[in-house]
Short mmCIF file of C-alpha atoms and ligand atoms in Angstrom, two decimals:
data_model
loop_
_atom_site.label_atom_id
_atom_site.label_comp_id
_atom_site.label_asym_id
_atom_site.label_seq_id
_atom_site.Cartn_x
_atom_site.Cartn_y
_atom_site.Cartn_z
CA UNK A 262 188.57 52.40 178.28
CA UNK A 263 186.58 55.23 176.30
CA UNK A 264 187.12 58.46 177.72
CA UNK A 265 184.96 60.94 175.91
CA UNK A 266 186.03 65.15 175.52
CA UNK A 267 182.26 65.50 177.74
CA UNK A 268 180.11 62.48 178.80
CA UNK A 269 176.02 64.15 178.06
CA UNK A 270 174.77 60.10 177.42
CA UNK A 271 175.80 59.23 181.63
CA UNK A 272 174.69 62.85 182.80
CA UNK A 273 171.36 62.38 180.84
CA UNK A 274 170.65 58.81 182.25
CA UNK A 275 171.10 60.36 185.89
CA UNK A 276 168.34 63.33 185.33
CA UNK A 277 166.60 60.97 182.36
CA UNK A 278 163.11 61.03 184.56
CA UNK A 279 162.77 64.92 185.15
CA UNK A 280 163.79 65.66 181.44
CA UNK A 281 161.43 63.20 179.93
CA UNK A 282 158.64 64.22 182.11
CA UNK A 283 159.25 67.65 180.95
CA UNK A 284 159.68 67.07 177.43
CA UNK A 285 156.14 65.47 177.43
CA UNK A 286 154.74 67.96 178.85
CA UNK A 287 156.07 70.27 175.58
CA UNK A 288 154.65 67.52 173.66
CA UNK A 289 151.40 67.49 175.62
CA UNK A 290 150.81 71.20 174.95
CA UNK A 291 152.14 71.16 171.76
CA UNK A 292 153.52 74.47 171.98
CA UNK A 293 156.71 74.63 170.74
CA UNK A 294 157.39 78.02 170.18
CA UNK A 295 157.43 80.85 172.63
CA UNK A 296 155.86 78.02 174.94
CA UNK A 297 155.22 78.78 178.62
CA UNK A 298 158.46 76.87 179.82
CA UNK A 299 160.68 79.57 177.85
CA UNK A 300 159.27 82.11 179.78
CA UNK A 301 159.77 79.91 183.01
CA UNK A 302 163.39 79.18 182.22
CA UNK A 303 163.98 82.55 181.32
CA UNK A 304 162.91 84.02 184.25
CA UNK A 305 164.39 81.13 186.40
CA UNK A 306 167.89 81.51 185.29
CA UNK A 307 167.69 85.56 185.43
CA UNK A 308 167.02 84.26 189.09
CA UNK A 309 169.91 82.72 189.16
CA UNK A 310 171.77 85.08 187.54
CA UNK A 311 170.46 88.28 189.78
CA UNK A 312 169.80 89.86 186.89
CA UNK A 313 166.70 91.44 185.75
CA UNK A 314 166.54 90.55 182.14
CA UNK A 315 167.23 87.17 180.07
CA UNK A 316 166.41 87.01 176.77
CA UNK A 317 166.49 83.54 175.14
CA UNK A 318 167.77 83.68 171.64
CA UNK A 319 168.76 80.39 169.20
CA UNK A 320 171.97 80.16 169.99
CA UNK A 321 175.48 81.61 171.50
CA UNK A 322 176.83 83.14 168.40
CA UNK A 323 173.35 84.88 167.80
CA UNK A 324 173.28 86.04 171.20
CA UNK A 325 176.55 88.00 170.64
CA UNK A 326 175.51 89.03 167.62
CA UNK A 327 172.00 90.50 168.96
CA UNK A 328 174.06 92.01 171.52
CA UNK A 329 175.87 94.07 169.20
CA UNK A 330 172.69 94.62 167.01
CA UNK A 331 170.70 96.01 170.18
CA UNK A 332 173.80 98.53 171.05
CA UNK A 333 173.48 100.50 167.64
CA UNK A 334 177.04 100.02 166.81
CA UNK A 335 177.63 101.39 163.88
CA UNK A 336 180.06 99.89 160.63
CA UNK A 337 183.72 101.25 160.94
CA UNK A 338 182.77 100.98 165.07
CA UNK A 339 186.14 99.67 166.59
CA UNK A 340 185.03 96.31 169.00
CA UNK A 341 187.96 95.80 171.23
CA UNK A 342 188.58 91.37 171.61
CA UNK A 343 190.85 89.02 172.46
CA UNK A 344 193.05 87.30 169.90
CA UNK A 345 192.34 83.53 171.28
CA UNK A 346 189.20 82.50 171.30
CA UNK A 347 186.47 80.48 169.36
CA UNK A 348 185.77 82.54 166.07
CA UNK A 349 182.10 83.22 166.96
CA UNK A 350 183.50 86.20 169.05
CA UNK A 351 184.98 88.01 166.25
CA UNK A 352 182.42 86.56 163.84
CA UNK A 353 179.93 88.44 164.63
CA UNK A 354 181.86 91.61 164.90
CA UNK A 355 182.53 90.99 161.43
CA UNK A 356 179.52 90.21 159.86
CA UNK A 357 177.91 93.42 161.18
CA UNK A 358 180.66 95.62 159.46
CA UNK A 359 182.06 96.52 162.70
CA UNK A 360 186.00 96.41 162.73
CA UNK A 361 187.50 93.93 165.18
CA UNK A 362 190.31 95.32 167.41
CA UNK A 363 192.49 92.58 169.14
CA UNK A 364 194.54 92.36 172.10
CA UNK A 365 196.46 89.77 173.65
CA UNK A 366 195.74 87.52 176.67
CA UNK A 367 197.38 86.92 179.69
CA UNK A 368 199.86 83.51 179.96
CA UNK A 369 198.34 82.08 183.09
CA UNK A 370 194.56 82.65 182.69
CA UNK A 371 194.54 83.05 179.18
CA UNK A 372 191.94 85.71 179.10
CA UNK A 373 192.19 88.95 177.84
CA UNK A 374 195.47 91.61 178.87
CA UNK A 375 192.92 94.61 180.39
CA UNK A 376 196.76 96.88 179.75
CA UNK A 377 196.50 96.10 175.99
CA UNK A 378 192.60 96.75 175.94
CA UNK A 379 193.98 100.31 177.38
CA UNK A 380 196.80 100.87 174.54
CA UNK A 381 194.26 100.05 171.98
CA UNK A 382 191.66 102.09 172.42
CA UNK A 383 191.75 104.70 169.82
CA UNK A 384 188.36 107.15 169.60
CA UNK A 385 186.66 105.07 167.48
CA UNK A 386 186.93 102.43 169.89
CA UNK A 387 182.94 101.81 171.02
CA UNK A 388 182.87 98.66 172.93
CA UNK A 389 184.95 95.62 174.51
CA UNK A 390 183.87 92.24 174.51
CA UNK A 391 185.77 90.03 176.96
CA UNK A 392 185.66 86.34 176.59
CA UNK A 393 185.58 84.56 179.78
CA UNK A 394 187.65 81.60 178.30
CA UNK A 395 187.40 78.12 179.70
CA UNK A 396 185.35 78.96 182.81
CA UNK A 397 186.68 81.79 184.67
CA UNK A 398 185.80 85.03 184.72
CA UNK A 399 188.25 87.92 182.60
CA UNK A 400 189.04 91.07 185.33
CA UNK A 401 185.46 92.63 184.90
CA UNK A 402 186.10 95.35 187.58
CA UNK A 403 189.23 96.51 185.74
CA UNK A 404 187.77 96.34 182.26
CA UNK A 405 184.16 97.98 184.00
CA UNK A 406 186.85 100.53 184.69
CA UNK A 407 187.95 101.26 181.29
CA UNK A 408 184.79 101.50 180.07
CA UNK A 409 183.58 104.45 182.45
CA UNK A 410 186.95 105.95 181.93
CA UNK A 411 186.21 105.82 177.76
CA UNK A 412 182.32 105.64 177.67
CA UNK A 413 182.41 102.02 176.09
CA UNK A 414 180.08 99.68 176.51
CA UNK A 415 181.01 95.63 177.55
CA UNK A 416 180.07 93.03 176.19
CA UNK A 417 180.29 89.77 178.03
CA UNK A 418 181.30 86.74 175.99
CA UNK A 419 180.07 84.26 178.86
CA UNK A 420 179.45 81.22 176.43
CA UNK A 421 182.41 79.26 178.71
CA UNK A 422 181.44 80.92 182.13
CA UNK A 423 178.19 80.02 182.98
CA UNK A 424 177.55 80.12 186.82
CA UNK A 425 181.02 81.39 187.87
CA UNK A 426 181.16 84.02 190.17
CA UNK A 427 183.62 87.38 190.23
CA UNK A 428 184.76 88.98 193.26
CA UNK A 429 185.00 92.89 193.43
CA UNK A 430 187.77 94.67 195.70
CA UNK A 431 185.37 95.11 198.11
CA UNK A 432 184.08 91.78 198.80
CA UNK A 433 180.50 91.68 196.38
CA UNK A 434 179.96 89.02 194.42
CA UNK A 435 178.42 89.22 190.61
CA UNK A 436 177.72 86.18 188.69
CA UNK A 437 180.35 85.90 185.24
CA UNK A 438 177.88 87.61 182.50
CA UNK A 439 176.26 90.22 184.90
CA UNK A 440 178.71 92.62 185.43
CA UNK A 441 179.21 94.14 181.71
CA UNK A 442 176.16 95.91 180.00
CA UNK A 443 175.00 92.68 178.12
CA UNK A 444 176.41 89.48 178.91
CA UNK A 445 176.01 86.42 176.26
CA UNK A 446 175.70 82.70 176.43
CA UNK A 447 175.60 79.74 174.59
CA UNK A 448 173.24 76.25 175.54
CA UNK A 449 175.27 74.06 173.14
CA UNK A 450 175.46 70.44 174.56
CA UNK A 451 178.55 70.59 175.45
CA UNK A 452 178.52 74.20 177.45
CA UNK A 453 178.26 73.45 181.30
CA UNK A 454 174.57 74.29 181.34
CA UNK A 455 173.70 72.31 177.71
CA UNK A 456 170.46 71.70 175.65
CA UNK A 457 170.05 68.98 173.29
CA UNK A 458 170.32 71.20 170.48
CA UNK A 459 171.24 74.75 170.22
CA UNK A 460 170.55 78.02 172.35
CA UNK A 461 171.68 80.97 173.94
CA UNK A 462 170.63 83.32 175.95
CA UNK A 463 171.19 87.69 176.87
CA UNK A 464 171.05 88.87 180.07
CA UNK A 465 171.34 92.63 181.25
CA UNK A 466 169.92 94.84 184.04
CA UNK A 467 169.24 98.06 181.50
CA UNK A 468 165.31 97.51 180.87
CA UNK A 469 165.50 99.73 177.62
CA UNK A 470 168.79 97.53 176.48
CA UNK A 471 166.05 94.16 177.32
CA UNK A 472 163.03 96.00 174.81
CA UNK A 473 165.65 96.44 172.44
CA UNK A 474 167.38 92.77 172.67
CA UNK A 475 163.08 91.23 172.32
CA UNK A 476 162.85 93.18 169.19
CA UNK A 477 165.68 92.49 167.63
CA UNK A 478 165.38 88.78 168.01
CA UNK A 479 162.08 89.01 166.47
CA UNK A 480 162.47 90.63 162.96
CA UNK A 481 162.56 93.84 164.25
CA UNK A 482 159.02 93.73 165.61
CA UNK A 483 157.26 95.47 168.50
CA UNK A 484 153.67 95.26 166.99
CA UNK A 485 153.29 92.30 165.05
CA UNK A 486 153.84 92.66 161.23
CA UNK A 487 155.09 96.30 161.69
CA UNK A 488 159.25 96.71 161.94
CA UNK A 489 160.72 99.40 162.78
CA UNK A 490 164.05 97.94 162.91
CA UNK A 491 166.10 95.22 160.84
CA UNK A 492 166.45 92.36 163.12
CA UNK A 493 167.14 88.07 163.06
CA UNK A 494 164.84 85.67 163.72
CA UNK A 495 166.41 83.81 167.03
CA UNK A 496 164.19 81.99 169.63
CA UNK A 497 165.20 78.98 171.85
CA UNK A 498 162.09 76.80 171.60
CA UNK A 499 160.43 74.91 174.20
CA UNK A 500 161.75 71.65 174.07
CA UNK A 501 165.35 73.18 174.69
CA UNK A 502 164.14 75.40 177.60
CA UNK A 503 162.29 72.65 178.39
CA UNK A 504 165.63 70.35 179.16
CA UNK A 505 167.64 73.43 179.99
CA UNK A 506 164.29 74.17 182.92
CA UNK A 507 165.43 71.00 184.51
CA UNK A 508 169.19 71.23 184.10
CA UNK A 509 169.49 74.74 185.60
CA UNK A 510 168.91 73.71 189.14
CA UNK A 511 171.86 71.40 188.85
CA UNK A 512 174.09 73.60 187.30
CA UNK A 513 176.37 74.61 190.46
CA UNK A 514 176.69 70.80 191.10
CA UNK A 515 178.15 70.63 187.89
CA UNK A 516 180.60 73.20 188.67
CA UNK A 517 181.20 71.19 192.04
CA UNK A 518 182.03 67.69 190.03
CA UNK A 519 183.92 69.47 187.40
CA UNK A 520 186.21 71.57 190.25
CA UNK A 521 186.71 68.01 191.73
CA UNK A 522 187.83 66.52 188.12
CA UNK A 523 190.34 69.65 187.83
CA UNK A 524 191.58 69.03 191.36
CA UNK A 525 192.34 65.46 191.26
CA UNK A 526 194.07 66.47 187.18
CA UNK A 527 196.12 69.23 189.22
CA UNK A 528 197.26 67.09 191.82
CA UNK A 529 198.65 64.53 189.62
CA UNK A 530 200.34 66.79 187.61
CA UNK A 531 201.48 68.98 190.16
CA UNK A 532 204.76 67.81 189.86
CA UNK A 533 205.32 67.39 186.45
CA UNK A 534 207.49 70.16 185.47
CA UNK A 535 206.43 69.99 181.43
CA UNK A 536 202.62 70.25 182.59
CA UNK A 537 201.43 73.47 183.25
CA UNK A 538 197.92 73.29 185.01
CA UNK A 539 195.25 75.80 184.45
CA UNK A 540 195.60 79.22 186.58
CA UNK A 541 192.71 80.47 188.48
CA UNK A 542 192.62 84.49 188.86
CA UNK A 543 192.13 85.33 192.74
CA UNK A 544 188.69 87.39 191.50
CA UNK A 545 186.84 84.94 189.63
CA UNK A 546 185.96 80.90 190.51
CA UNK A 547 186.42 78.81 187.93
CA UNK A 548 183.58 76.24 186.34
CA UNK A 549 185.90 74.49 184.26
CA UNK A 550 183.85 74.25 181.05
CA UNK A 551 187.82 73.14 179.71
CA UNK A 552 190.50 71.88 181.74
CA UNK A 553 193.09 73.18 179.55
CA UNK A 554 197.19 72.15 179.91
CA UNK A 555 200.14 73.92 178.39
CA UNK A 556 202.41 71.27 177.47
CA UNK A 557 206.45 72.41 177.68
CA UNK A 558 209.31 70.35 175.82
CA UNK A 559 206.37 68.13 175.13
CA UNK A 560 205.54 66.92 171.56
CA UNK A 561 202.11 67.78 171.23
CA UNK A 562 200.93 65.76 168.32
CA UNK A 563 202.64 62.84 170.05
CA UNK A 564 200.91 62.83 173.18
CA UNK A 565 197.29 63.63 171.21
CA UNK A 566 198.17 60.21 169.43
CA UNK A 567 199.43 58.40 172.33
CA UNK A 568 196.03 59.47 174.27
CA UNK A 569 193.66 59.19 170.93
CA UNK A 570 195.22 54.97 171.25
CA UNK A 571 194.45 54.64 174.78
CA UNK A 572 191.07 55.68 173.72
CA UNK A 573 191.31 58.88 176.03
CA UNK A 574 189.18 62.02 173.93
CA UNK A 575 191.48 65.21 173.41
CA UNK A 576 191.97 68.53 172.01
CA UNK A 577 193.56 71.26 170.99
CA UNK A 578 191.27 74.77 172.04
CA UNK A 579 192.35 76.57 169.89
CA UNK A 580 195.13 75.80 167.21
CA UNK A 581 194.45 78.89 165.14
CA UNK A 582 195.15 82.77 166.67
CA UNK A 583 192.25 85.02 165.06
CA UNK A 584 194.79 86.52 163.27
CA UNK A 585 196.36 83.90 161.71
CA UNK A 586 193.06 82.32 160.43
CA UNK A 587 192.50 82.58 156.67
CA UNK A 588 189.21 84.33 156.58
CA UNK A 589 190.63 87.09 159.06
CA UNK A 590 193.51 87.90 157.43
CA UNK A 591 194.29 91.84 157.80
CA UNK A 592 197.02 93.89 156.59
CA UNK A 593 196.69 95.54 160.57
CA UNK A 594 198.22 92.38 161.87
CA UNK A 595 200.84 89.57 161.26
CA UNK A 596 202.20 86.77 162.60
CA UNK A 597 204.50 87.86 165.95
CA UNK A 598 202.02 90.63 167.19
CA UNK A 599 200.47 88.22 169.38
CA UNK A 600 202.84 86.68 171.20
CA UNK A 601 201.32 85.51 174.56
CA UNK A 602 197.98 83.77 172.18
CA UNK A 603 200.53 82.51 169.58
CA UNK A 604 202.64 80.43 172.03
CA UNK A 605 199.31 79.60 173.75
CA UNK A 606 198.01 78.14 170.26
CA UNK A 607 201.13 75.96 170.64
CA UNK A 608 201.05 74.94 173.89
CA UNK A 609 197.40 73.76 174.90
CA UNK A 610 195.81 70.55 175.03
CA UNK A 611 192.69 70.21 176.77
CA UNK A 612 191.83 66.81 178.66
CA UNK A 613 187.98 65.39 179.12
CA UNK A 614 185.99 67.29 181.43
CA UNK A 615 182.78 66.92 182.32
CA UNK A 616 179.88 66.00 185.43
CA UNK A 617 180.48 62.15 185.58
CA UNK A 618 183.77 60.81 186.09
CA UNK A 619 184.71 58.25 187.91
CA UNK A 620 188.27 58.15 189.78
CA UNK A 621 189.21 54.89 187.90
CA UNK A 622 188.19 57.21 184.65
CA UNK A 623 190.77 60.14 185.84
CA UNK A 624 193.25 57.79 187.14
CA UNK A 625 193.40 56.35 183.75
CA UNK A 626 193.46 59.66 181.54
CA UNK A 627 196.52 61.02 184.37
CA UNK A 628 198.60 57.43 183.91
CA UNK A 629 198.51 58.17 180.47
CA UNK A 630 198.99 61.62 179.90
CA UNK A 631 202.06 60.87 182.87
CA UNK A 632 203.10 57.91 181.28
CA UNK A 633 204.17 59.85 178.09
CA UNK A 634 205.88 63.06 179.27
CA UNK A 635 208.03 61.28 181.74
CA UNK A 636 209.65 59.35 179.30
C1 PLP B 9 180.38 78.18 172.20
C2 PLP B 9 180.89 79.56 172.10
C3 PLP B 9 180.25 80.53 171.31
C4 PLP B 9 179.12 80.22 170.37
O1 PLP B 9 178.05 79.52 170.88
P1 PLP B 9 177.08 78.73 169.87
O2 PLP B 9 175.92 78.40 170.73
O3 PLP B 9 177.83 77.54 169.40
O4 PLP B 9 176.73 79.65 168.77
C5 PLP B 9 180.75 81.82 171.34
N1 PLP B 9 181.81 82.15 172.08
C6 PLP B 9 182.47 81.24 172.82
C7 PLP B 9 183.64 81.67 173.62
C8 PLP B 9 182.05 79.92 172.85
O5 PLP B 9 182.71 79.02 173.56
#
């Protein structure tokens, strides 16, 4: 068998007739930029959402990076993140002279520790940007909290997250992405709701945030050929919203086949004492965009070979801490600081997940993954 990290080739085949009808239709029209089906997605997922604005942009890591832009943060602003995540997160802070603050994560959900965001505040401290990793939500009504308390804005890194929902103390529901003052995603094929290409997406409910957000990702341009700020040239383009127009309606399926994948993973390895399954926090659902284990007493790099030979797709999200990675190096922070995201680094190994297993497939990825640790 070949068990692939995400199958797109089976999930396309399944929806192949609505995509390729729509994709025509872009061809058709030939309007392939700022094309009416941007405008329809757009509007369809801030439906979705229940938010009032999206605004499509090229790509995840631009969306963050807009996000920022559209705040006014200012270089030597303190941007409070977590220390394990992809680099796009901190990227971005980065590149816009901002100064990245991190903070650890929690052991069981592995999303940020909202008592270190507290500790590191400092007043210079101008935003937070939790990172809902793997496809649960981080605590949004404690870190909302924070925010008020400090006049900080959030900013939601929901690249992983799409479509999960958060439940506040009193019972309301938000949707993952919705609940900070900007929330960002990412379309990247592999994301639960993926293009065939690259895009992202911002979504917030502040209508002077959403003008801001449409000029920056257009060179700084309200009136064409006049800019009044310094933006980036981001769009998702029609053929993307095109496919992503016909994928949204399926996207809580999704979620539903990738819960069942994680269920049938967790029950196999319930009783594995060196498997630790993923954690779900009682406030937020989970989407799964990884189903990530930490391995204990287990030789990692041994088991990634023993499923790489069975032909069974795996990996290691993510090796690196922020800290620890080359082009991040700071004299703020060394190796140790971080303990919870440094033992994580060691720990994980993420399995296949996607929309279209089938139990024979699962059976055969647990046997395997079984078959070595109880040796
Ligand atoms: C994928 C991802 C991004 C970046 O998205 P791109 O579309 O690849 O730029 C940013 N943050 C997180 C947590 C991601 O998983």
């Amino acid at each position: 068998m070949n068990i692939p990290m995400v199958d797109l080739q089976s999930q396309y085949q399944r929806l192949k007739p609505e995509i390729d009808a729509e994709i025509q239709k872009v061809l058709d029209t030939s309007s392939y930029i700022n094309g009416p089906v941007v405008h329809e997605f757009s509007k369809n997922l801030a439906e979705y959402l229940g938010v009032k604005h999206v605004i499509p942009c090229a790509n995840g890591t631009d969306a963050l990076q807009v996000a920022m832009m559209g705040l006014g943060l200012k270089p030597g602003d303190e941007v409070i993140t977590t220390s394990f995540t992809f680099i796009a997160t901190a990227e971005v802070i980065a590149l816009l002279g901002l100064t990245p603050v991190l903070v650890d994560v929690y052991a069981d959900t592995m999303n940020i520790d909202t008592d270190a965001i507290r500790k590191a505040i400092t007043p210079n401290t101008k935003a937070i940007v939790p990172v809902h990793l793997f496809g649960q939500s981080s605590d949004m009504e404690e870190i909302m909290a924070i925010a008020k308390e400090h006049n900080l804005f959030v900013i939601e890194d929901n690249c992983q997250a799409l479509g999960s929902c958060f439940t506040f103390k009193n019972g309301d529901k938000k949707k993952a992405g919705t609940i900070g003052h900007v929330g960002c995603t990412s379309f990247f094929p592999s994301k639960n709701l993926g293009t065939y290409g690259d895009g992202g997406a911002i979504f917030t409910n502040d209508d002077e945030l959403a003008e801001q957000y449409k000029v920056v990702v257009n060179h700084g341009m309200k009136v064409r050929y006049y800019h009044d700020y310094i933006g980036v040239n981001s769009r998702l383009d029609s053929m993307q919203a095109a496919i992503l127009k016909v994928k949204l309606p399926h996207l809580d399926s999704f979620a539903k086949a990738r819960n069942a994948a994680a269920g049938y993973y967790n029950n196999a390895f319930a009783k594995c004492e060196k498997l630790i399954t993923p954690a779900t926090a009682p406030f937020s659902d989970h989407v799964f965009h990884q189903y990530t284990l930490r391995l204990v007493g287990v030789d990692r790099d041994a088991l990634q070979k023993h499923l790489t030979e069975k032909g069974i797709a795996n990996a290691v999200y993510y090796p690196v801490p922020l800290h620890m990675q080359k082009a991040y190096q700071d004299p703020r922070y060394k190796t140790g600081d971080f303990p919870v995201t440094e033992m994580l680094s060691e720990q994980v190994l993420s399995l296949p997940m996607h929309t279209e297993f089938t139990e024979e497939q699962l059976k055969y990825v647990c046997d395997a993954v079984l078959e070595f640790v109880s040796k």
